[in-house]
């Protein structure tokens, strides 16, 4: 299937944030993992009905075609920073109802944005999200009282 992909920039917090759109219908924002960009989702485009979903695939600041954040050489940013940028992108696009799909860091961000944007969000998919999950030790496992 040959889908028409449109690339655009949005000015967010003084940065040019690149995003691609494909299809039409319910907006679904696909959030990539750290060190990658939106191209990671291109193989997925052909599997979604183009008349049912409008995929919006941003490159997070400092990734792909998007500008880095100000003072990027000296300043680290958090998941909340990226979520703020995506929230502003959602607002700039005038999206009142949408869904999120994310992988790894993008999965964590999907969960955060789902909680943050509340009723505007119709669905969240978090693939391999949970970067802050506590790791269990052998002692934790031995002491677990799982009855299921």
mmCIF file of N, CA and C in Angstrom, residues 19-31 48-58 86 89-91 93-101 117 120-125:
data_model
loop_
_atom_site.group_PDB
_atom_site.id
_atom_site.type_symbol
_atom_site.label_atom_id
_atom_site.label_comp_id
_atom_site.label_asym_id
_atom_site.label_seq_id
_atom_site.Cartn_x
_atom_site.Cartn_y
_atom_site.Cartn_z
ATOM 1 N N UNK A 19 7.248 16.453 12.666
ATOM 2 C CA UNK A 19 6.318 15.337 12.805
ATOM 3 C C UNK A 19 5.781 14.967 11.435
ATOM 4 N N UNK A 20 5.415 13.708 11.299
ATOM 5 C CA UNK A 20 4.795 13.212 10.078
ATOM 6 C C UNK A 20 3.361 12.819 10.370
ATOM 7 N N UNK A 21 2.518 12.960 9.367
ATOM 8 C CA UNK A 21 1.141 12.486 9.481
ATOM 9 C C UNK A 21 0.859 11.567 8.300
ATOM 10 N N UNK A 22 0.046 10.574 8.567
ATOM 11 C CA UNK A 22 -0.377 9.645 7.527
ATOM 12 C C UNK A 22 -1.775 9.158 7.869
ATOM 13 N N UNK A 23 -2.639 9.062 6.870
ATOM 14 C CA UNK A 23 -4.004 8.581 7.066
ATOM 15 C C UNK A 23 -4.941 9.669 7.534
ATOM 16 N N UNK A 24 -6.172 9.259 7.810
ATOM 17 C CA UNK A 24 -7.192 10.183 8.308
ATOM 18 C C UNK A 24 -8.110 9.421 9.250
ATOM 19 N N UNK A 25 -8.685 10.129 10.175
ATOM 20 C CA UNK A 25 -9.551 9.503 11.163
ATOM 21 C C UNK A 25 -9.091 9.857 12.563
ATOM 22 N N UNK A 26 -9.302 8.933 13.488
ATOM 23 C CA UNK A 26 -8.938 9.150 14.894
ATOM 24 C C UNK A 26 -7.430 9.371 15.009
ATOM 25 N N UNK A 27 -7.002 10.491 15.641
ATOM 26 C CA UNK A 27 -5.570 10.769 15.770
ATOM 27 C C UNK A 27 -4.889 9.840 16.778
ATOM 28 N N UNK A 28 -3.780 9.256 16.343
ATOM 29 C CA UNK A 28 -2.956 8.393 17.193
ATOM 30 C C UNK A 28 -1.526 8.911 17.101
ATOM 31 N N UNK A 29 -0.982 9.322 18.244
ATOM 32 C CA UNK A 29 0.400 9.806 18.286
ATOM 33 C C UNK A 29 1.303 8.642 18.650
ATOM 34 N N UNK A 30 2.307 8.404 17.801
ATOM 35 C CA UNK A 30 3.282 7.329 18.013
ATOM 36 C C UNK A 30 4.570 7.948 18.552
ATOM 37 N N UNK A 31 4.994 7.515 19.731
ATOM 38 C CA UNK A 31 6.156 8.094 20.409
ATOM 39 C C UNK A 31 7.315 7.098 20.421
ATOM 40 N N UNK A 48 -2.213 -0.285 9.311
ATOM 41 C CA UNK A 48 -3.354 0.401 9.904
ATOM 42 C C UNK A 48 -4.248 0.954 8.802
ATOM 43 N N UNK A 49 -5.560 0.789 8.935
ATOM 44 C CA UNK A 49 -6.479 1.305 7.911
ATOM 45 C C UNK A 49 -6.357 2.824 7.790
ATOM 46 N N UNK A 50 -5.972 3.308 6.598
ATOM 47 C CA UNK A 50 -5.684 4.730 6.429
ATOM 48 C C UNK A 50 -6.901 5.625 6.594
ATOM 49 N N UNK A 51 -8.105 5.078 6.463
ATOM 50 C CA UNK A 51 -9.318 5.894 6.606
ATOM 51 C C UNK A 51 -9.850 5.885 8.043
ATOM 52 N N UNK A 52 -9.234 5.077 8.901
ATOM 53 C CA UNK A 52 -9.717 4.954 10.278
ATOM 54 C C UNK A 52 -8.835 5.704 11.285
ATOM 55 N N UNK A 53 -7.537 5.809 10.972
ATOM 56 C CA UNK A 53 -6.593 6.430 11.906
ATOM 57 C C UNK A 53 -5.734 7.462 11.202
ATOM 58 N N UNK A 54 -5.498 8.562 11.896
ATOM 59 C CA UNK A 54 -4.519 9.545 11.447
ATOM 60 C C UNK A 54 -3.321 9.405 12.373
ATOM 61 N N UNK A 55 -2.240 8.852 11.854
ATOM 62 C CA UNK A 55 -1.038 8.689 12.646
ATOM 63 C C UNK A 55 -0.267 10.004 12.655
ATOM 64 N N UNK A 56 0.155 10.414 13.834
ATOM 65 C CA UNK A 56 0.970 11.613 14.016
ATOM 66 C C UNK A 56 2.246 11.134 14.694
ATOM 67 N N UNK A 57 3.367 11.295 13.995
ATOM 68 C CA UNK A 57 4.613 10.676 14.445
ATOM 69 C C UNK A 57 5.701 11.745 14.593
ATOM 70 N N UNK A 58 5.872 12.273 15.815
ATOM 71 C CA UNK A 58 6.884 13.321 16.012
ATOM 72 C C UNK A 58 8.278 12.743 16.235
ATOM 73 N N UNK A 86 5.093 17.367 23.831
ATOM 74 C CA UNK A 86 4.020 16.650 23.127
ATOM 75 C C UNK A 86 2.665 17.243 23.487
ATOM 76 N N UNK A 89 2.298 20.198 21.392
ATOM 77 C CA UNK A 89 2.033 19.789 20.011
ATOM 78 C C UNK A 89 0.565 19.400 19.852
ATOM 79 N N UNK A 90 0.042 18.614 20.791
ATOM 80 C CA UNK A 90 -1.371 18.217 20.773
ATOM 81 C C UNK A 90 -2.260 19.462 20.761
ATOM 82 N N UNK A 91 -1.954 20.416 21.622
ATOM 83 C CA UNK A 91 -2.744 21.651 21.680
ATOM 84 C C UNK A 91 -2.628 22.458 20.387
ATOM 85 N N UNK A 93 -2.144 21.368 17.454
ATOM 86 C CA UNK A 93 -2.879 20.680 16.391
ATOM 87 C C UNK A 93 -4.386 20.684 16.642
ATOM 88 N N UNK A 94 -4.820 21.210 17.794
ATOM 89 C CA UNK A 94 -6.241 21.303 18.107
ATOM 90 C C UNK A 94 -6.907 19.955 18.320
ATOM 91 N N UNK A 95 -6.167 18.989 18.859
ATOM 92 C CA UNK A 95 -6.716 17.641 19.050
ATOM 93 C C UNK A 95 -7.514 17.566 20.340
ATOM 94 N N UNK A 96 -8.787 17.260 20.226
ATOM 95 C CA UNK A 96 -9.628 17.152 21.417
ATOM 96 C C UNK A 96 -9.799 15.701 21.857
ATOM 97 N N UNK A 97 -9.613 14.764 20.954
ATOM 98 C CA UNK A 97 -9.693 13.329 21.256
ATOM 99 C C UNK A 97 -8.531 12.653 20.541
ATOM 100 N N UNK A 98 -7.779 11.825 21.234
ATOM 101 C CA UNK A 98 -6.638 11.162 20.618
ATOM 102 C C UNK A 98 -6.225 9.952 21.419
ATOM 103 N N UNK A 99 -5.294 9.196 20.859
ATOM 104 C CA UNK A 99 -4.706 8.045 21.531
ATOM 105 C C UNK A 99 -3.195 8.135 21.403
ATOM 106 N N UNK A 100 -2.497 7.416 22.281
ATOM 107 C CA UNK A 100 -1.037 7.382 22.263
ATOM 108 C C UNK A 100 -0.558 5.943 22.180
ATOM 109 N N UNK A 101 0.515 5.750 21.420
ATOM 110 C CA UNK A 101 1.239 4.486 21.374
ATOM 111 C C UNK A 101 2.706 4.847 21.525
ATOM 112 N N UNK A 117 -3.614 14.245 30.249
ATOM 113 C CA UNK A 117 -4.639 14.806 29.367
ATOM 114 C C UNK A 117 -6.034 14.248 29.630
ATOM 115 N N UNK A 120 -9.450 13.580 27.276
ATOM 116 C CA UNK A 120 -9.111 13.794 25.863
ATOM 117 C C UNK A 120 -8.517 12.519 25.249
ATOM 118 N N UNK A 121 -7.943 11.675 26.098
ATOM 119 C CA UNK A 121 -7.249 10.474 25.626
ATOM 120 C C UNK A 121 -8.198 9.286 25.645
ATOM 121 N N UNK A 122 -8.353 8.662 24.473
ATOM 122 C CA UNK A 122 -9.261 7.518 24.331
ATOM 123 C C UNK A 122 -8.544 6.189 24.477
ATOM 124 N N UNK A 123 -7.237 6.177 24.319
ATOM 125 C CA UNK A 123 -6.498 4.927 24.447
ATOM 126 C C UNK A 123 -5.013 5.182 24.604
ATOM 127 N N UNK A 124 -4.350 4.267 25.318
ATOM 128 C CA UNK A 124 -2.908 4.335 25.531
ATOM 129 C C UNK A 124 -2.341 2.939 25.373
ATOM 130 N N UNK A 125 -1.283 2.839 24.574
ATOM 131 C CA UNK A 125 -0.538 1.588 24.456
ATOM 132 C C UNK A 125 0.893 1.895 24.848
#
